């Protein structure tokens, strides 16, 4: 008889801390948000197989036979982020939003581990202007928008893509002295300068609302 045993353990956690601040005076309004985030994922696996077991030992003693194979692996990755955002409004007509994001990932080497990703947007609520008031009976919302933003992507095909690892295994093509020999092969080429993939988006848009916002619509044009 033959028996296999596998033990898998995984650990995943995320910790977020968010702080908000709001200030308004006269024609000015400010809202600020700060975020700190940390997350970690860890996985380990242990595998074993025995052969030449008696039937009873399958239930009482898995160590009673010859060990056929043993293997284990371990992997983990972590990420830390600092995010700040501020919204500023002047007379509810002119709007500014700016955000800064600073992310660090264990997938990259220390010199390329952190990425800086800014974003900003401007808005003009034309429907709040004095010259537009006669038209508000029909069109009560008319807002122009423009924005630029960048984000980072850390999803690589391997958890440690900047390190060369020599592959090892057991040959399944020939025998040496009646047993399968252990083999190894040269690692593939890697880039030591690998870092965050940066995604940038430019956008312009317009929002409209007609008949006391009973009919609304938006139009956006963006390049990503």
PDB file of C-alpha atoms in Angstrom:
ATOM      1  CA  UNK A   1       0.000   0.000   0.000  1.00  0.00           C
ATOM      2  CA  UNK A   2       1.000   3.639  -0.453  1.00  0.00           C
ATOM      3  CA  UNK A   3       0.031   6.764   1.472  1.00  0.00           C
ATOM      4  CA  UNK A   4       0.435  10.510   0.851  1.00  0.00           C
ATOM      5  CA  UNK A   5       0.231  13.335   3.382  1.00  0.00           C
ATOM      6  CA  UNK A   6       0.122  17.057   2.685  1.00  0.00           C
ATOM      7  CA  UNK A   7       0.050  19.971   5.105  1.00  0.00           C
ATOM      8  CA  UNK A   8      -0.734  23.484   3.844  1.00  0.00           C
ATOM      9  CA  UNK A   9      -0.606  26.674   5.882  1.00  0.00           C
ATOM     10  CA  UNK A  10      -1.468  30.162   4.641  1.00  0.00           C
ATOM     11  CA  UNK A  11      -1.554  33.513   6.403  1.00  0.00           C
ATOM     12  CA  UNK A  12      -2.988  36.706   4.978  1.00  0.00           C
ATOM     13  CA  UNK A  13      -3.678  40.009   6.710  1.00  0.00           C
ATOM     14  CA  UNK A  14      -4.321  43.656   5.823  1.00  0.00           C
ATOM     15  CA  UNK A  15      -4.098  46.599   8.210  1.00  0.00           C
ATOM     16  CA  UNK A  16      -5.516  49.997   7.238  1.00  0.00           C
ATOM     17  CA  UNK A  17      -5.464  53.251   9.163  1.00  0.00           C
ATOM     18  CA  UNK A  18      -7.542  56.161   7.748  1.00  0.00           C
ATOM     19  CA  UNK A  19      -7.630  59.769   8.957  1.00  0.00           C
ATOM     20  CA  UNK A  20     -10.125  62.361   7.639  1.00  0.00           C
ATOM     21  CA  UNK A  21     -10.181  66.128   8.114  1.00  0.00           C
ATOM     22  CA  UNK A  22     -12.812  68.632   6.936  1.00  0.00           C
ATOM     23  CA  UNK A  23     -12.635  72.427   7.064  1.00  0.00           C
ATOM     24  CA  UNK A  24     -15.060  74.970   5.654  1.00  0.00           C
ATOM     25  CA  UNK A  25     -15.102  78.740   5.956  1.00  0.00           C
ATOM     26  CA  UNK A  26     -16.881  81.310   3.866  1.00  0.00           C
ATOM     27  CA  UNK A  27     -16.434  80.353   0.196  1.00  0.00           C
ATOM     28  CA  UNK A  28     -13.637  77.845   0.872  1.00  0.00           C
ATOM     29  CA  UNK A  29     -13.924  74.153   1.706  1.00  0.00           C
ATOM     30  CA  UNK A  30     -11.165  71.600   2.251  1.00  0.00           C
ATOM     31  CA  UNK A  31     -11.330  67.871   2.838  1.00  0.00           C
ATOM     32  CA  UNK A  32      -8.145  65.909   3.488  1.00  0.00           C
ATOM     33  CA  UNK A  33      -7.673  62.153   3.828  1.00  0.00           C
ATOM     34  CA  UNK A  34      -4.594  60.210   4.903  1.00  0.00           C
ATOM     35  CA  UNK A  35      -4.237  56.427   4.625  1.00  0.00           C
ATOM     36  CA  UNK A  36      -1.599  53.984   5.817  1.00  0.00           C
ATOM     37  CA  UNK A  37      -1.956  50.393   4.638  1.00  0.00           C
ATOM     38  CA  UNK A  38       0.128  47.255   5.187  1.00  0.00           C
ATOM     39  CA  UNK A  39      -0.556  43.749   3.969  1.00  0.00           C
ATOM     40  CA  UNK A  40       1.214  40.422   4.057  1.00  0.00           C
ATOM     41  CA  UNK A  41       0.639  37.001   2.514  1.00  0.00           C
ATOM     42  CA  UNK A  42       2.535  33.875   3.610  1.00  0.00           C
ATOM     43  CA  UNK A  43       2.234  30.270   2.447  1.00  0.00           C
ATOM     44  CA  UNK A  44       4.110  27.098   3.381  1.00  0.00           C
ATOM     45  CA  UNK A  45       3.563  23.515   2.306  1.00  0.00           C
ATOM     46  CA  UNK A  46       4.915  20.142   3.491  1.00  0.00           C
ATOM     47  CA  UNK A  47       4.417  16.957   1.504  1.00  0.00           C
ATOM     48  CA  UNK A  48       5.415  13.359   2.209  1.00  0.00           C
ATOM     49  CA  UNK A  49       4.755   9.961   0.648  1.00  0.00           C
ATOM     50  CA  UNK A  50       5.470   6.416   1.891  1.00  0.00           C
ATOM     51  CA  UNK A  51       5.202   3.059   0.135  1.00  0.00           C
ATOM     52  CA  UNK A  52       5.264  -0.643   1.049  1.00  0.00           C
ATOM     53  CA  UNK A  53       2.812  -0.112   3.871  1.00  0.00           C
ATOM     54  CA  UNK A  54       0.678  -2.876   5.290  1.00  0.00           C
ATOM     55  CA  UNK A  55      -3.051  -2.266   5.208  1.00  0.00           C
ATOM     56  CA  UNK A  56      -3.282  -1.690   8.960  1.00  0.00           C
ATOM     57  CA  UNK A  57      -0.437   0.801   9.006  1.00  0.00           C
ATOM     58  CA  UNK A  58      -2.448   3.107   6.758  1.00  0.00           C
ATOM     59  CA  UNK A  59      -4.638   3.730   9.773  1.00  0.00           C
ATOM     60  CA  UNK A  60      -2.231   3.390  12.662  1.00  0.00           C
ATOM     61  CA  UNK A  61       1.346   4.092  11.527  1.00  0.00           C
ATOM     62  CA  UNK A  62       2.140   6.019   8.383  1.00  0.00           C
ATOM     63  CA  UNK A  63       5.861   5.729   9.179  1.00  0.00           C
ATOM     64  CA  UNK A  64       5.797   1.991   8.851  1.00  0.00           C
ATOM     65  CA  UNK A  65       6.852   1.927   5.198  1.00  0.00           C
ATOM     66  CA  UNK A  66       9.689   3.243   3.084  1.00  0.00           C
ATOM     67  CA  UNK A  67       9.729   6.991   2.508  1.00  0.00           C
ATOM     68  CA  UNK A  68       9.254   7.615  -1.200  1.00  0.00           C
ATOM     69  CA  UNK A  69       9.429  11.398  -1.307  1.00  0.00           C
ATOM     70  CA  UNK A  70       9.552  14.472   0.901  1.00  0.00           C
ATOM     71  CA  UNK A  71       9.182  18.071  -0.239  1.00  0.00           C
ATOM     72  CA  UNK A  72       8.355  21.484   1.128  1.00  0.00           C
ATOM     73  CA  UNK A  73       8.118  25.061  -0.077  1.00  0.00           C
ATOM     74  CA  UNK A  74       7.637  28.488   1.432  1.00  0.00           C
ATOM     75  CA  UNK A  75       6.708  31.857  -0.060  1.00  0.00           C
ATOM     76  CA  UNK A  76       5.592  35.262   1.128  1.00  0.00           C
ATOM     77  CA  UNK A  77       5.159  38.845  -0.056  1.00  0.00           C
ATOM     78  CA  UNK A  78       4.427  42.112   1.698  1.00  0.00           C
ATOM     79  CA  UNK A  79       3.278  45.565   0.616  1.00  0.00           C
ATOM     80  CA  UNK A  80       3.120  48.942   2.354  1.00  0.00           C
ATOM     81  CA  UNK A  81       1.328  52.090   1.153  1.00  0.00           C
ATOM     82  CA  UNK A  82       1.064  55.746   2.151  1.00  0.00           C
ATOM     83  CA  UNK A  83      -1.760  57.702   0.527  1.00  0.00           C
ATOM     84  CA  UNK A  84      -2.735  61.357   0.902  1.00  0.00           C
ATOM     85  CA  UNK A  85      -5.590  63.183  -0.804  1.00  0.00           C
ATOM     86  CA  UNK A  86      -6.917  66.724  -0.594  1.00  0.00           C
ATOM     87  CA  UNK A  87     -10.102  68.219  -2.072  1.00  0.00           C
ATOM     88  CA  UNK A  88     -10.445  71.987  -2.365  1.00  0.00           C
ATOM     89  CA  UNK A  89     -13.577  73.853  -3.422  1.00  0.00           C
ATOM     90  CA  UNK A  90     -14.048  77.561  -4.042  1.00  0.00           C
ATOM     91  CA  UNK A  91     -17.647  78.819  -4.020  1.00  0.00           C
ATOM     92  CA  UNK A  92     -18.719  75.335  -5.161  1.00  0.00           C
ATOM     93  CA  UNK A  93     -17.612  76.410  -8.650  1.00  0.00           C
ATOM     94  CA  UNK A  94     -13.927  75.627  -8.872  1.00  0.00           C
ATOM     95  CA  UNK A  95     -12.803  72.218  -7.672  1.00  0.00           C
ATOM     96  CA  UNK A  96      -9.322  70.770  -7.183  1.00  0.00           C
ATOM     97  CA  UNK A  97      -8.393  67.261  -6.110  1.00  0.00           C
ATOM     98  CA  UNK A  98      -4.811  66.084  -5.644  1.00  0.00           C
ATOM     99  CA  UNK A  99      -3.538  62.764  -4.332  1.00  0.00           C
ATOM    100  CA  UNK A 100      -0.122  61.284  -3.692  1.00  0.00           C
ATOM    101  CA  UNK A 101       0.509  57.576  -3.335  1.00  0.00           C
ATOM    102  CA  UNK A 102       3.771  55.951  -2.203  1.00  0.00           C
ATOM    103  CA  UNK A 103       3.851  52.149  -2.431  1.00  0.00           C
ATOM    104  CA  UNK A 104       6.529  49.629  -1.496  1.00  0.00           C
ATOM    105  CA  UNK A 105       6.592  45.949  -2.476  1.00  0.00           C
ATOM    106  CA  UNK A 106       8.815  43.079  -1.368  1.00  0.00           C
ATOM    107  CA  UNK A 107       8.785  41.709  -4.929  1.00  0.00           C
ATOM    108  CA  UNK A 108      11.420  44.236  -6.014  1.00  0.00           C
ATOM    109  CA  UNK A 109      14.951  44.921  -4.807  1.00  0.00           C
ATOM    110  CA  UNK A 110      15.580  47.630  -2.221  1.00  0.00           C
ATOM    111  CA  UNK A 111      16.748  50.225  -4.784  1.00  0.00           C
ATOM    112  CA  UNK A 112      13.554  49.801  -6.865  1.00  0.00           C
ATOM    113  CA  UNK A 113      11.099  48.791  -4.163  1.00  0.00           C
ATOM    114  CA  UNK A 114       9.156  52.041  -3.793  1.00  0.00           C
ATOM    115  CA  UNK A 115       7.011  53.783  -6.387  1.00  0.00           C
ATOM    116  CA  UNK A 116       5.560  57.306  -6.332  1.00  0.00           C
ATOM    117  CA  UNK A 117       2.193  57.801  -8.057  1.00  0.00           C
ATOM    118  CA  UNK A 118       0.593  61.292  -8.159  1.00  0.00           C
ATOM    119  CA  UNK A 119      -2.866  62.219  -9.430  1.00  0.00           C
ATOM    120  CA  UNK A 120      -4.748  65.508  -9.853  1.00  0.00           C
ATOM    121  CA  UNK A 121      -8.040  66.731 -11.267  1.00  0.00           C
ATOM    122  CA  UNK A 122      -9.676  70.103 -11.939  1.00  0.00           C
ATOM    123  CA  UNK A 123     -13.384  70.839 -12.211  1.00  0.00           C
ATOM    124  CA  UNK A 124     -15.412  73.909 -13.170  1.00  0.00           C
ATOM    125  CA  UNK A 125     -19.087  73.968 -12.225  1.00  0.00           C
ATOM    126  CA  UNK A 126     -20.303  76.424 -14.838  1.00  0.00           C
ATOM    127  CA  UNK A 127     -23.918  76.154 -13.650  1.00  0.00           C
ATOM    128  CA  UNK A 128     -22.946  78.071 -10.479  1.00  0.00           C
ATOM    129  CA  UNK A 129     -21.642  81.090 -12.396  1.00  0.00           C
ATOM    130  CA  UNK A 130     -23.698  84.289 -12.405  1.00  0.00           C
ATOM    131  CA  UNK A 131     -23.864  84.518 -16.191  1.00  0.00           C
ATOM    132  CA  UNK A 132     -25.346  81.011 -16.393  1.00  0.00           C
ATOM    133  CA  UNK A 133     -28.257  81.577 -14.015  1.00  0.00           C
ATOM    134  CA  UNK A 134     -30.877  82.323 -16.744  1.00  0.00           C
ATOM    135  CA  UNK A 135     -30.248  78.881 -18.228  1.00  0.00           C
ATOM    136  CA  UNK A 136     -30.585  76.922 -14.957  1.00  0.00           C
ATOM    137  CA  UNK A 137     -34.325  76.498 -15.475  1.00  0.00           C
ATOM    138  CA  UNK A 138     -33.453  73.982 -18.158  1.00  0.00           C
ATOM    139  CA  UNK A 139     -29.845  72.977 -17.483  1.00  0.00           C
ATOM    140  CA  UNK A 140     -29.093  73.042 -13.782  1.00  0.00           C
ATOM    141  CA  UNK A 141     -25.819  71.077 -13.955  1.00  0.00           C
ATOM    142  CA  UNK A 142     -22.909  71.770 -16.269  1.00  0.00           C
ATOM    143  CA  UNK A 143     -19.456  70.765 -15.104  1.00  0.00           C
ATOM    144  CA  UNK A 144     -16.179  70.525 -17.031  1.00  0.00           C
ATOM    145  CA  UNK A 145     -13.462  68.163 -15.774  1.00  0.00           C
ATOM    146  CA  UNK A 146      -9.822  67.403 -16.552  1.00  0.00           C
ATOM    147  CA  UNK A 147      -7.561  64.950 -14.762  1.00  0.00           C
ATOM    148  CA  UNK A 148      -4.277  63.093 -14.799  1.00  0.00           C
ATOM    149  CA  UNK A 149      -3.476  60.072 -12.689  1.00  0.00           C
ATOM    150  CA  UNK A 150      -0.913  57.307 -12.287  1.00  0.00           C
ATOM    151  CA  UNK A 151      -1.111  53.947 -10.528  1.00  0.00           C
ATOM    152  CA  UNK A 152       1.342  51.112  -9.951  1.00  0.00           C
ATOM    153  CA  UNK A 153       1.074  47.390 -10.607  1.00  0.00           C
ATOM    154  CA  UNK A 154       3.220  44.884  -8.688  1.00  0.00           C
ATOM    155  CA  UNK A 155       1.676  41.649 -10.005  1.00  0.00           C
ATOM    156  CA  UNK A 156       4.654  39.772 -11.420  1.00  0.00           C
ATOM    157  CA  UNK A 157       4.771  36.224 -12.753  1.00  0.00           C
ATOM    158  CA  UNK A 158       6.985  35.217  -9.789  1.00  0.00           C
ATOM    159  CA  UNK A 159       7.233  36.403  -6.184  1.00  0.00           C
ATOM    160  CA  UNK A 160      10.982  36.999  -6.479  1.00  0.00           C
ATOM    161  CA  UNK A 161      11.464  37.914 -10.138  1.00  0.00           C
ATOM    162  CA  UNK A 162      14.795  39.747  -9.702  1.00  0.00           C
ATOM    163  CA  UNK A 163      16.702  36.774  -8.225  1.00  0.00           C
ATOM    164  CA  UNK A 164      18.255  33.950 -10.220  1.00  0.00           C
ATOM    165  CA  UNK A 165      17.329  30.506  -8.933  1.00  0.00           C
ATOM    166  CA  UNK A 166      18.939  27.288 -10.105  1.00  0.00           C
ATOM    167  CA  UNK A 167      16.341  24.640 -10.858  1.00  0.00           C
ATOM    168  CA  UNK A 168      16.648  21.198  -9.272  1.00  0.00           C
ATOM    169  CA  UNK A 169      14.778  17.954  -9.641  1.00  0.00           C
ATOM    170  CA  UNK A 170      14.989  14.249 -10.373  1.00  0.00           C
ATOM    171  CA  UNK A 171      15.603  12.826 -13.812  1.00  0.00           C
ATOM    172  CA  UNK A 172      12.813  10.784 -15.376  1.00  0.00           C
ATOM    173  CA  UNK A 173      14.818   9.800 -18.487  1.00  0.00           C
ATOM    174  CA  UNK A 174      17.700   7.657 -17.211  1.00  0.00           C
ATOM    175  CA  UNK A 175      18.922   5.669 -14.197  1.00  0.00           C
ATOM    176  CA  UNK A 176      22.271   5.611 -12.401  1.00  0.00           C
ATOM    177  CA  UNK A 177      22.987   2.486 -10.361  1.00  0.00           C
ATOM    178  CA  UNK A 178      19.324   1.668 -10.534  1.00  0.00           C
ATOM    179  CA  UNK A 179      18.053   4.991  -9.162  1.00  0.00           C
ATOM    180  CA  UNK A 180      16.942   8.242 -10.736  1.00  0.00           C
ATOM    181  CA  UNK A 181      19.720  10.825 -10.308  1.00  0.00           C
ATOM    182  CA  UNK A 182      19.205  14.351  -9.026  1.00  0.00           C
ATOM    183  CA  UNK A 183      19.690  17.020 -11.683  1.00  0.00           C
ATOM    184  CA  UNK A 184      20.048  20.806 -11.844  1.00  0.00           C
ATOM    185  CA  UNK A 185      19.854  23.358 -14.640  1.00  0.00           C
ATOM    186  CA  UNK A 186      21.031  26.895 -15.235  1.00  0.00           C
ATOM    187  CA  UNK A 187      18.613  29.694 -14.265  1.00  0.00           C
ATOM    188  CA  UNK A 188      16.940  31.967 -16.779  1.00  0.00           C
ATOM    189  CA  UNK A 189      18.021  35.567 -17.261  1.00  0.00           C
ATOM    190  CA  UNK A 190      16.376  38.156 -15.003  1.00  0.00           C
ATOM    191  CA  UNK A 191      16.351  41.963 -14.784  1.00  0.00           C
ATOM    192  CA  UNK A 192      17.809  43.316 -11.551  1.00  0.00           C
ATOM    193  CA  UNK A 193      16.170  46.699 -12.269  1.00  0.00           C
ATOM    194  CA  UNK A 194      12.617  45.383 -12.447  1.00  0.00           C
ATOM    195  CA  UNK A 195      10.232  47.722 -10.620  1.00  0.00           C
ATOM    196  CA  UNK A 196       6.623  48.919 -10.610  1.00  0.00           C
ATOM    197  CA  UNK A 197       4.629  48.947 -13.807  1.00  0.00           C
ATOM    198  CA  UNK A 198       3.236  52.479 -14.115  1.00  0.00           C
ATOM    199  CA  UNK A 199      -0.196  53.105 -15.626  1.00  0.00           C
ATOM    200  CA  UNK A 200      -0.956  56.721 -16.599  1.00  0.00           C
ATOM    201  CA  UNK A 201      -4.358  58.087 -17.561  1.00  0.00           C
ATOM    202  CA  UNK A 202      -5.322  61.496 -19.007  1.00  0.00           C
ATOM    203  CA  UNK A 203      -9.011  62.385 -18.999  1.00  0.00           C
ATOM    204  CA  UNK A 204     -11.352  65.235 -19.955  1.00  0.00           C
ATOM    205  CA  UNK A 205     -15.080  65.114 -19.388  1.00  0.00           C
ATOM    206  CA  UNK A 206     -18.340  66.981 -19.008  1.00  0.00           C
ATOM    207  CA  UNK A 207     -21.369  66.371 -16.765  1.00  0.00           C
ATOM    208  CA  UNK A 208     -24.820  67.735 -17.550  1.00  0.00           C
ATOM    209  CA  UNK A 209     -28.175  67.724 -15.781  1.00  0.00           C
ATOM    210  CA  UNK A 210     -31.478  68.851 -17.287  1.00  0.00           C
ATOM    211  CA  UNK A 211     -34.888  69.596 -15.799  1.00  0.00           C
ATOM    212  CA  UNK A 212     -33.844  69.557 -12.160  1.00  0.00           C
ATOM    213  CA  UNK A 213     -31.523  66.589 -12.824  1.00  0.00           C
ATOM    214  CA  UNK A 214     -34.347  64.398 -14.125  1.00  0.00           C
ATOM    215  CA  UNK A 215     -32.162  63.836 -17.190  1.00  0.00           C
ATOM    216  CA  UNK A 216     -28.428  63.515 -16.602  1.00  0.00           C
ATOM    217  CA  UNK A 217     -25.452  62.481 -18.696  1.00  0.00           C
ATOM    218  CA  UNK A 218     -21.655  62.426 -18.845  1.00  0.00           C
ATOM    219  CA  UNK A 219     -19.093  62.351 -21.610  1.00  0.00           C
ATOM    220  CA  UNK A 220     -15.456  61.334 -21.097  1.00  0.00           C
ATOM    221  CA  UNK A 221     -12.439  61.113 -23.368  1.00  0.00           C
ATOM    222  CA  UNK A 222      -9.349  59.448 -21.953  1.00  0.00           C
ATOM    223  CA  UNK A 223      -5.964  58.078 -22.942  1.00  0.00           C
ATOM    224  CA  UNK A 224      -4.575  55.233 -20.824  1.00  0.00           C
TER     225      UNK A 224
END
